[in-house]
Amino acid sequence: MNTHYLTADEVTTALGISKGTLYSYVSRGLIRSEEIGGKTRAKRYNGADVQKLQQRQAQRKNPIQSAATALFFGDPVLESAITLIHEGELYYRGHNALQLARECHFEQVAALLWDDTAVEAAMPLLPSPENRQTSPLLAPPIAATVRRLVAQGQIAEA
């Protein structure tokens, strides 16, 4: 992979920032850098990172354009750790939303959305619709969630 690099002067000009701000961006991981080598302490800066920052600057300057690019043929394209729309189907944290609605208790889905991995791991999904007549329904994970919230002092014990 052939990476494009820029000098500090090129970066500061492209972004309209000072060298101090550039060094701040590097320390925060927004722009990757590497030493050029030799006797100098000069560095070169990743061009793709600079381009991403330029795009962010442009979006801040024109929020209407930013909102327009947040949709692609009516589908949202904003990145999210919770939802994904892929090939016309909705997923919550990697689980098909329709399957969750059919096979899970409300509380289980809520725990999944809250990223409560302990509750999610402790409470398996409901049996398939074919087996629901013969299998007992699983207890909802709400009791485990309440115990955890009480232990953390987030709610009072009833």
Short mmCIF file of N, CA and C in Angstrom, two decimals:
data_model
loop_
_atom_site.label_atom_id
_atom_site.label_comp_id
_atom_site.label_asym_id
_atom_site.label_seq_id
_atom_site.Cartn_x
_atom_site.Cartn_y
_atom_site.Cartn_z
N MET A 1 0.84 -1.18 0.00
CA MET A 1 0.00 0.00 0.00
C MET A 1 0.88 1.23 0.00
N ASN A 2 0.66 2.12 -0.93
CA ASN A 2 1.47 3.31 -1.06
C ASN A 2 0.76 4.47 -0.39
N THR A 3 1.25 4.87 0.80
CA THR A 3 0.63 5.94 1.57
C THR A 3 1.19 7.28 1.16
N HIS A 4 0.32 8.26 1.04
CA HIS A 4 0.71 9.62 0.70
C HIS A 4 1.02 10.38 1.99
N TYR A 5 2.17 11.03 2.04
CA TYR A 5 2.58 11.78 3.23
C TYR A 5 2.74 13.25 2.91
N LEU A 6 2.57 14.08 3.94
CA LEU A 6 2.72 15.52 3.82
C LEU A 6 3.71 16.01 4.87
N THR A 7 4.31 17.16 4.58
CA THR A 7 5.19 17.81 5.56
C THR A 7 4.32 18.58 6.55
N ALA A 8 4.91 19.02 7.64
CA ALA A 8 4.18 19.82 8.63
C ALA A 8 3.64 21.10 8.01
N ASP A 9 4.45 21.75 7.18
CA ASP A 9 4.00 22.98 6.52
C ASP A 9 2.81 22.72 5.60
N GLU A 10 2.85 21.62 4.87
CA GLU A 10 1.74 21.28 3.97
C GLU A 10 0.45 21.01 4.77
N VAL A 11 0.59 20.32 5.89
CA VAL A 11 -0.58 20.00 6.72
C VAL A 11 -1.19 21.27 7.30
N THR A 12 -0.33 22.13 7.86
CA THR A 12 -0.85 23.35 8.49
C THR A 12 -1.53 24.26 7.47
N THR A 13 -0.99 24.29 6.26
CA THR A 13 -1.61 25.09 5.19
C THR A 13 -2.94 24.47 4.76
N ALA A 14 -2.96 23.15 4.57
CA ALA A 14 -4.17 22.47 4.11
C ALA A 14 -5.31 22.60 5.11
N LEU A 15 -5.00 22.54 6.40
CA LEU A 15 -6.04 22.59 7.42
C LEU A 15 -6.26 23.99 7.99
N GLY A 16 -5.35 24.90 7.68
CA GLY A 16 -5.45 26.25 8.23
C GLY A 16 -5.24 26.28 9.73
N ILE A 17 -4.26 25.51 10.21
CA ILE A 17 -3.99 25.40 11.64
C ILE A 17 -2.55 25.76 11.93
N SER A 18 -2.24 25.93 13.20
CA SER A 18 -0.85 26.19 13.60
C SER A 18 -0.12 24.86 13.80
N LYS A 19 1.20 24.94 13.91
CA LYS A 19 1.96 23.72 14.17
C LYS A 19 1.63 23.15 15.54
N GLY A 20 1.33 24.02 16.49
CA GLY A 20 0.92 23.53 17.81
C GLY A 20 -0.35 22.70 17.74
N THR A 21 -1.30 23.14 16.93
CA THR A 21 -2.54 22.38 16.74
C THR A 21 -2.24 21.07 16.03
N LEU A 22 -1.34 21.10 15.06
CA LEU A 22 -0.94 19.87 14.37
C LEU A 22 -0.39 18.87 15.38
N TYR A 23 0.49 19.30 16.25
CA TYR A 23 1.09 18.40 17.23
C TYR A 23 0.02 17.87 18.19
N SER A 24 -0.97 18.70 18.48
CA SER A 24 -2.09 18.26 19.32
C SER A 24 -2.89 17.17 18.61
N TYR A 25 -3.15 17.36 17.33
CA TYR A 25 -3.87 16.35 16.55
C TYR A 25 -3.10 15.03 16.53
N VAL A 26 -1.78 15.12 16.40
CA VAL A 26 -0.95 13.91 16.39
C VAL A 26 -1.02 13.22 17.74
N SER A 27 -0.92 13.98 18.82
CA SER A 27 -0.93 13.37 20.15
C SER A 27 -2.28 12.74 20.47
N ARG A 28 -3.36 13.26 19.88
CA ARG A 28 -4.69 12.71 20.10
C ARG A 28 -5.02 11.59 19.11
N GLY A 29 -4.11 11.29 18.21
CA GLY A 29 -4.31 10.20 17.26
C GLY A 29 -5.15 10.55 16.06
N LEU A 30 -5.40 11.84 15.84
CA LEU A 30 -6.20 12.23 14.68
C LEU A 30 -5.40 12.21 13.39
N ILE A 31 -4.10 12.45 13.52
CA ILE A 31 -3.20 12.40 12.36
C ILE A 31 -2.01 11.53 12.75
N ARG A 32 -1.77 10.51 11.94
CA ARG A 32 -0.62 9.65 12.19
C ARG A 32 0.63 10.28 11.60
N SER A 33 1.74 10.08 12.30
CA SER A 33 3.01 10.63 11.81
C SER A 33 4.10 9.58 11.97
N GLU A 34 5.18 9.81 11.25
CA GLU A 34 6.36 8.96 11.42
C GLU A 34 7.59 9.79 11.13
N GLU A 35 8.68 9.40 11.77
CA GLU A 35 9.92 10.14 11.58
C GLU A 35 10.47 9.90 10.19
N ILE A 36 11.06 10.95 9.63
CA ILE A 36 11.66 10.85 8.30
C ILE A 36 12.96 10.08 8.38
N GLY A 37 13.68 10.26 9.47
CA GLY A 37 14.96 9.58 9.65
C GLY A 37 16.11 10.54 9.44
N GLY A 38 17.29 10.06 9.64
CA GLY A 38 18.46 10.91 9.50
C GLY A 38 18.74 11.69 10.77
N LYS A 39 19.48 12.78 10.64
CA LYS A 39 19.89 13.56 11.80
C LYS A 39 18.81 14.52 12.28
N THR A 40 17.81 14.75 11.49
CA THR A 40 16.74 15.69 11.85
C THR A 40 15.60 14.97 12.58
N ARG A 41 14.84 15.71 13.37
CA ARG A 41 13.68 15.14 14.06
C ARG A 41 12.40 15.37 13.26
N ALA A 42 12.54 15.73 12.02
CA ALA A 42 11.38 16.03 11.17
C ALA A 42 10.50 14.80 11.01
N LYS A 43 9.22 15.06 10.84
CA LYS A 43 8.26 13.98 10.66
C LYS A 43 7.46 14.22 9.39
N ARG A 44 6.83 13.17 8.94
CA ARG A 44 5.89 13.29 7.83
C ARG A 44 4.54 12.81 8.35
N TYR A 45 3.48 13.31 7.72
CA TYR A 45 2.13 13.12 8.24
C TYR A 45 1.25 12.43 7.21
N ASN A 46 0.40 11.54 7.69
CA ASN A 46 -0.45 10.73 6.83
C ASN A 46 -1.47 11.59 6.09
N GLY A 47 -1.41 11.56 4.77
CA GLY A 47 -2.28 12.37 3.93
C GLY A 47 -3.75 11.99 4.05
N ALA A 48 -4.05 10.71 4.23
CA ALA A 48 -5.45 10.28 4.36
C ALA A 48 -6.08 10.84 5.63
N ASP A 49 -5.30 10.89 6.71
CA ASP A 49 -5.80 11.47 7.96
C ASP A 49 -6.09 12.96 7.79
N VAL A 50 -5.22 13.64 7.07
CA VAL A 50 -5.42 15.07 6.82
C VAL A 50 -6.68 15.28 5.98
N GLN A 51 -6.88 14.43 5.00
CA GLN A 51 -8.07 14.54 4.15
C GLN A 51 -9.35 14.33 4.96
N LYS A 52 -9.34 13.38 5.90
CA LYS A 52 -10.52 13.17 6.75
C LYS A 52 -10.82 14.41 7.58
N LEU A 53 -9.78 15.03 8.11
CA LEU A 53 -9.99 16.25 8.90
C LEU A 53 -10.50 17.39 8.02
N GLN A 54 -10.03 17.47 6.79
CA GLN A 54 -10.55 18.49 5.87
C GLN A 54 -12.04 18.27 5.61
N GLN A 55 -12.45 17.03 5.46
CA GLN A 55 -13.86 16.72 5.24
C GLN A 55 -14.69 17.10 6.46
N ARG A 56 -14.18 16.82 7.65
CA ARG A 56 -14.89 17.20 8.88
C ARG A 56 -15.03 18.72 8.98
N GLN A 57 -13.96 19.43 8.62
CA GLN A 57 -14.02 20.90 8.63
C GLN A 57 -15.10 21.39 7.67
N ALA A 58 -15.14 20.81 6.48
CA ALA A 58 -16.12 21.23 5.48
C ALA A 58 -17.55 20.94 5.96
N GLN A 59 -17.75 19.82 6.63
CA GLN A 59 -19.08 19.49 7.14
C GLN A 59 -19.51 20.46 8.22
N ARG A 60 -18.57 20.87 9.06
CA ARG A 60 -18.91 21.84 10.11
C ARG A 60 -19.28 23.19 9.51
N LYS A 61 -18.63 23.55 8.41
CA LYS A 61 -18.91 24.84 7.78
C LYS A 61 -20.23 24.83 7.04
N ASN A 62 -20.69 23.66 6.59
CA ASN A 62 -21.92 23.56 5.81
C ASN A 62 -22.78 22.42 6.36
N PRO A 63 -23.50 22.65 7.46
CA PRO A 63 -24.29 21.57 8.06
C PRO A 63 -25.41 21.05 7.16
N ILE A 64 -25.92 21.88 6.26
CA ILE A 64 -26.98 21.42 5.35
C ILE A 64 -26.42 20.35 4.41
N GLN A 65 -25.24 20.59 3.87
CA GLN A 65 -24.60 19.59 3.01
C GLN A 65 -24.28 18.33 3.81
N SER A 66 -23.87 18.50 5.04
CA SER A 66 -23.56 17.36 5.90
C SER A 66 -24.79 16.50 6.11
N ALA A 67 -25.93 17.13 6.37
CA ALA A 67 -27.17 16.39 6.57
C ALA A 67 -27.59 15.68 5.28
N ALA A 68 -27.37 16.32 4.15
CA ALA A 68 -27.75 15.71 2.87
C ALA A 68 -26.92 14.47 2.58
N THR A 69 -25.66 14.47 2.98
CA THR A 69 -24.81 13.30 2.73
C THR A 69 -25.01 12.21 3.76
N ALA A 70 -25.84 12.46 4.79
CA ALA A 70 -26.10 11.45 5.81
C ALA A 70 -27.11 10.42 5.33
N LEU A 71 -27.71 10.63 4.16
CA LEU A 71 -28.65 9.67 3.59
C LEU A 71 -28.16 9.23 2.22
N PHE A 72 -28.37 7.95 1.93
CA PHE A 72 -28.03 7.39 0.63
C PHE A 72 -29.26 6.67 0.12
N PHE A 73 -29.94 7.22 -0.85
CA PHE A 73 -31.19 6.68 -1.37
C PHE A 73 -32.19 6.42 -0.25
N GLY A 74 -32.26 7.35 0.72
CA GLY A 74 -33.22 7.23 1.81
C GLY A 74 -32.72 6.44 3.01
N ASP A 75 -31.63 5.71 2.86
CA ASP A 75 -31.09 4.95 3.99
C ASP A 75 -30.05 5.79 4.72
N PRO A 76 -30.09 5.80 6.05
CA PRO A 76 -29.07 6.55 6.79
C PRO A 76 -27.71 5.89 6.63
N VAL A 77 -26.67 6.69 6.53
CA VAL A 77 -25.32 6.16 6.39
C VAL A 77 -24.42 6.60 7.53
N LEU A 78 -25.02 7.15 8.59
CA LEU A 78 -24.23 7.53 9.74
C LEU A 78 -23.76 6.26 10.45
N GLU A 79 -22.50 6.25 10.85
CA GLU A 79 -21.97 5.08 11.53
C GLU A 79 -22.55 5.01 12.94
N SER A 80 -22.88 3.80 13.37
CA SER A 80 -23.44 3.59 14.70
C SER A 80 -22.98 2.24 15.23
N ALA A 81 -22.68 2.19 16.52
CA ALA A 81 -22.31 0.93 17.14
C ALA A 81 -23.55 0.10 17.47
N ILE A 82 -24.72 0.71 17.36
CA ILE A 82 -25.95 0.01 17.75
C ILE A 82 -26.68 -0.56 16.55
N THR A 83 -26.85 0.24 15.49
CA THR A 83 -27.68 -0.21 14.38
C THR A 83 -26.89 -0.32 13.08
N LEU A 84 -27.42 -1.17 12.22
CA LEU A 84 -26.86 -1.35 10.88
C LEU A 84 -28.02 -1.65 9.95
N ILE A 85 -28.06 -0.99 8.82
CA ILE A 85 -29.00 -1.33 7.76
C ILE A 85 -28.17 -1.94 6.65
N HIS A 86 -28.43 -3.22 6.36
CA HIS A 86 -27.66 -3.93 5.35
C HIS A 86 -28.62 -4.70 4.47
N GLU A 87 -28.56 -4.44 3.17
CA GLU A 87 -29.41 -5.10 2.19
C GLU A 87 -30.88 -5.04 2.60
N GLY A 88 -31.30 -3.85 3.07
CA GLY A 88 -32.69 -3.63 3.40
C GLY A 88 -33.15 -4.22 4.73
N GLU A 89 -32.24 -4.76 5.52
CA GLU A 89 -32.61 -5.33 6.81
C GLU A 89 -31.94 -4.56 7.93
N LEU A 90 -32.65 -4.45 9.05
CA LEU A 90 -32.17 -3.71 10.21
C LEU A 90 -31.55 -4.67 11.22
N TYR A 91 -30.39 -4.29 11.74
CA TYR A 91 -29.70 -5.09 12.75
C TYR A 91 -29.41 -4.23 13.97
N TYR A 92 -29.57 -4.82 15.15
CA TYR A 92 -29.17 -4.18 16.41
C TYR A 92 -27.97 -4.95 16.96
N ARG A 93 -26.84 -4.28 17.05
CA ARG A 93 -25.60 -4.89 17.54
C ARG A 93 -25.34 -6.24 16.89
N GLY A 94 -25.58 -6.30 15.58
CA GLY A 94 -25.28 -7.50 14.81
C GLY A 94 -26.38 -8.55 14.79
N HIS A 95 -27.49 -8.31 15.46
CA HIS A 95 -28.61 -9.26 15.49
C HIS A 95 -29.74 -8.72 14.63
N ASN A 96 -30.33 -9.58 13.80
CA ASN A 96 -31.43 -9.18 12.94
C ASN A 96 -32.60 -8.72 13.80
N ALA A 97 -33.10 -7.50 13.56
CA ALA A 97 -34.15 -6.91 14.38
C ALA A 97 -35.45 -7.71 14.32
N LEU A 98 -35.81 -8.24 13.15
CA LEU A 98 -37.03 -9.03 13.05
C LEU A 98 -36.92 -10.31 13.86
N GLN A 99 -35.77 -10.94 13.80
CA GLN A 99 -35.56 -12.16 14.58
C GLN A 99 -35.61 -11.85 16.08
N LEU A 100 -35.02 -10.74 16.49
CA LEU A 100 -35.09 -10.34 17.90
C LEU A 100 -36.54 -10.14 18.33
N ALA A 101 -37.34 -9.50 17.49
CA ALA A 101 -38.75 -9.25 17.82
C ALA A 101 -39.54 -10.54 17.95
N ARG A 102 -39.22 -11.52 17.11
CA ARG A 102 -39.94 -12.79 17.14
C ARG A 102 -39.49 -13.69 18.28
N GLU A 103 -38.21 -13.69 18.61
CA GLU A 103 -37.67 -14.73 19.48
C GLU A 103 -37.17 -14.27 20.84
N CYS A 104 -37.22 -12.98 21.14
CA CYS A 104 -36.65 -12.49 22.40
C CYS A 104 -37.67 -11.73 23.22
N HIS A 105 -37.45 -11.73 24.52
CA HIS A 105 -38.24 -10.86 25.40
C HIS A 105 -37.79 -9.43 25.19
N PHE A 106 -38.70 -8.52 25.45
CA PHE A 106 -38.40 -7.09 25.35
C PHE A 106 -37.17 -6.74 26.17
N GLU A 107 -37.09 -7.27 27.38
CA GLU A 107 -35.98 -6.94 28.28
C GLU A 107 -34.65 -7.42 27.73
N GLN A 108 -34.66 -8.55 27.02
CA GLN A 108 -33.43 -9.06 26.42
C GLN A 108 -32.92 -8.11 25.34
N VAL A 109 -33.84 -7.61 24.53
CA VAL A 109 -33.44 -6.67 23.48
C VAL A 109 -32.95 -5.37 24.10
N ALA A 110 -33.64 -4.93 25.15
CA ALA A 110 -33.20 -3.71 25.85
C ALA A 110 -31.79 -3.90 26.40
N ALA A 111 -31.52 -5.06 27.00
CA ALA A 111 -30.17 -5.33 27.53
C ALA A 111 -29.14 -5.33 26.40
N LEU A 112 -29.52 -5.88 25.26
CA LEU A 112 -28.62 -5.88 24.11
C LEU A 112 -28.32 -4.45 23.66
N LEU A 113 -29.35 -3.62 23.58
CA LEU A 113 -29.16 -2.23 23.16
C LEU A 113 -28.36 -1.43 24.17
N TRP A 114 -28.51 -1.75 25.45
CA TRP A 114 -27.75 -1.05 26.49
C TRP A 114 -26.34 -1.58 26.58
N ASP A 115 -26.01 -2.56 25.77
CA ASP A 115 -24.69 -3.18 25.76
C ASP A 115 -24.39 -3.83 27.10
N ASP A 116 -25.40 -4.44 27.69
CA ASP A 116 -25.23 -5.13 28.96
C ASP A 116 -24.85 -6.58 28.65
N THR A 117 -23.58 -6.79 28.36
CA THR A 117 -23.12 -8.10 27.91
C THR A 117 -23.28 -9.16 28.97
N ALA A 118 -23.21 -8.80 30.25
CA ALA A 118 -23.39 -9.79 31.31
C ALA A 118 -24.81 -10.34 31.31
N VAL A 119 -25.79 -9.46 31.17
CA VAL A 119 -27.19 -9.89 31.12
C VAL A 119 -27.44 -10.67 29.84
N GLU A 120 -26.92 -10.16 28.73
CA GLU A 120 -27.13 -10.83 27.44
C GLU A 120 -26.56 -12.24 27.46
N ALA A 121 -25.35 -12.40 28.01
CA ALA A 121 -24.71 -13.71 28.04
C ALA A 121 -25.44 -14.66 28.99
N ALA A 122 -26.00 -14.13 30.07
CA ALA A 122 -26.67 -14.97 31.06
C ALA A 122 -28.05 -15.42 30.61
N MET A 123 -28.66 -14.71 29.70
CA MET A 123 -30.02 -15.01 29.30
C MET A 123 -30.07 -15.40 27.83
N PRO A 124 -30.19 -16.69 27.52
CA PRO A 124 -30.25 -17.09 26.12
C PRO A 124 -31.55 -16.64 25.46
N LEU A 125 -31.57 -16.74 24.16
CA LEU A 125 -32.76 -16.38 23.40
C LEU A 125 -33.89 -17.36 23.69
N LEU A 126 -35.11 -16.93 23.44
CA LEU A 126 -36.26 -17.81 23.59
C LEU A 126 -36.16 -18.97 22.61
N PRO A 127 -36.85 -20.08 22.90
CA PRO A 127 -36.88 -21.18 21.94
C PRO A 127 -37.51 -20.73 20.63
N SER A 128 -37.25 -21.48 19.59
CA SER A 128 -37.83 -21.14 18.29
C SER A 128 -39.35 -21.26 18.37
N PRO A 129 -40.09 -20.59 17.49
CA PRO A 129 -41.56 -20.64 17.54
C PRO A 129 -42.10 -22.07 17.49
N GLU A 130 -41.43 -22.97 16.80
CA GLU A 130 -41.90 -24.35 16.70
C GLU A 130 -41.81 -25.06 18.05
N ASN A 131 -40.82 -24.71 18.86
CA ASN A 131 -40.60 -25.40 20.13
C ASN A 131 -41.24 -24.70 21.32
N ARG A 132 -41.90 -23.59 21.11
CA ARG A 132 -42.46 -22.86 22.24
C ARG A 132 -43.56 -23.63 22.95
N GLN A 133 -44.28 -24.50 22.23
CA GLN A 133 -45.36 -25.26 22.84
C GLN A 133 -44.81 -26.27 23.86
N THR A 134 -43.63 -26.83 23.60
CA THR A 134 -43.09 -27.86 24.49
C THR A 134 -42.02 -27.33 25.43
N SER A 135 -41.39 -26.23 25.12
CA SER A 135 -40.33 -25.69 25.97
C SER A 135 -40.89 -24.64 26.90
N PRO A 136 -40.46 -24.64 28.18
CA PRO A 136 -40.92 -23.56 29.06
C PRO A 136 -40.28 -22.25 28.63
N LEU A 137 -41.02 -21.17 28.80
CA LEU A 137 -40.46 -19.86 28.44
C LEU A 137 -39.34 -19.52 29.40
N LEU A 138 -38.32 -18.92 28.87
CA LEU A 138 -37.20 -18.51 29.71
C LEU A 138 -37.57 -17.25 30.48
N ALA A 139 -37.04 -17.13 31.68
CA ALA A 139 -37.31 -15.94 32.50
C ALA A 139 -36.68 -14.73 31.86
N PRO A 140 -37.38 -13.60 31.86
CA PRO A 140 -36.77 -12.40 31.27
C PRO A 140 -35.60 -11.93 32.12
N PRO A 141 -34.66 -11.26 31.53
CA PRO A 141 -33.45 -10.85 32.26
C PRO A 141 -33.64 -9.61 33.12
N ILE A 142 -34.89 -9.16 33.26
CA ILE A 142 -35.09 -7.92 34.01
C ILE A 142 -34.63 -8.06 35.45
N ALA A 143 -34.82 -9.22 36.08
CA ALA A 143 -34.40 -9.40 37.47
C ALA A 143 -32.89 -9.24 37.59
N ALA A 144 -32.15 -9.80 36.65
CA ALA A 144 -30.69 -9.67 36.69
C ALA A 144 -30.28 -8.22 36.49
N THR A 145 -30.98 -7.52 35.62
CA THR A 145 -30.67 -6.11 35.40
C THR A 145 -30.95 -5.29 36.65
N VAL A 146 -32.08 -5.56 37.30
CA VAL A 146 -32.42 -4.84 38.53
C VAL A 146 -31.39 -5.11 39.61
N ARG A 147 -30.99 -6.38 39.79
CA ARG A 147 -29.97 -6.71 40.80
C ARG A 147 -28.68 -5.95 40.52
N ARG A 148 -28.28 -5.87 39.25
CA ARG A 148 -27.05 -5.17 38.91
C ARG A 148 -27.18 -3.68 39.21
N LEU A 149 -28.31 -3.09 38.86
CA LEU A 149 -28.51 -1.66 39.11
C LEU A 149 -28.56 -1.35 40.60
N VAL A 150 -29.16 -2.24 41.41
CA VAL A 150 -29.18 -2.05 42.86
C VAL A 150 -27.76 -2.14 43.40
N ALA A 151 -27.00 -3.15 42.94
CA ALA A 151 -25.62 -3.33 43.40
C ALA A 151 -24.76 -2.12 43.06
N GLN A 152 -25.02 -1.49 41.94
CA GLN A 152 -24.25 -0.32 41.53
C GLN A 152 -24.76 0.96 42.17
N GLY A 153 -25.86 0.86 42.92
CA GLY A 153 -26.42 2.03 43.57
C GLY A 153 -27.16 2.97 42.64
N GLN A 154 -27.51 2.49 41.45
CA GLN A 154 -28.19 3.35 40.48
C GLN A 154 -29.69 3.42 40.73
N ILE A 155 -30.24 2.40 41.42
CA ILE A 155 -31.64 2.43 41.83
C ILE A 155 -31.72 1.90 43.26
N ALA A 156 -32.83 2.24 43.94
CA ALA A 156 -33.02 1.78 45.32
C ALA A 156 -33.67 0.41 45.30
N GLU A 157 -33.33 -0.39 46.28
CA GLU A 157 -33.92 -1.73 46.37
C GLU A 157 -35.37 -1.60 46.79
N ALA A 158 -36.24 -2.36 46.15
CA ALA A 158 -37.68 -2.27 46.43
C ALA A 158 -38.05 -3.07 47.65
#
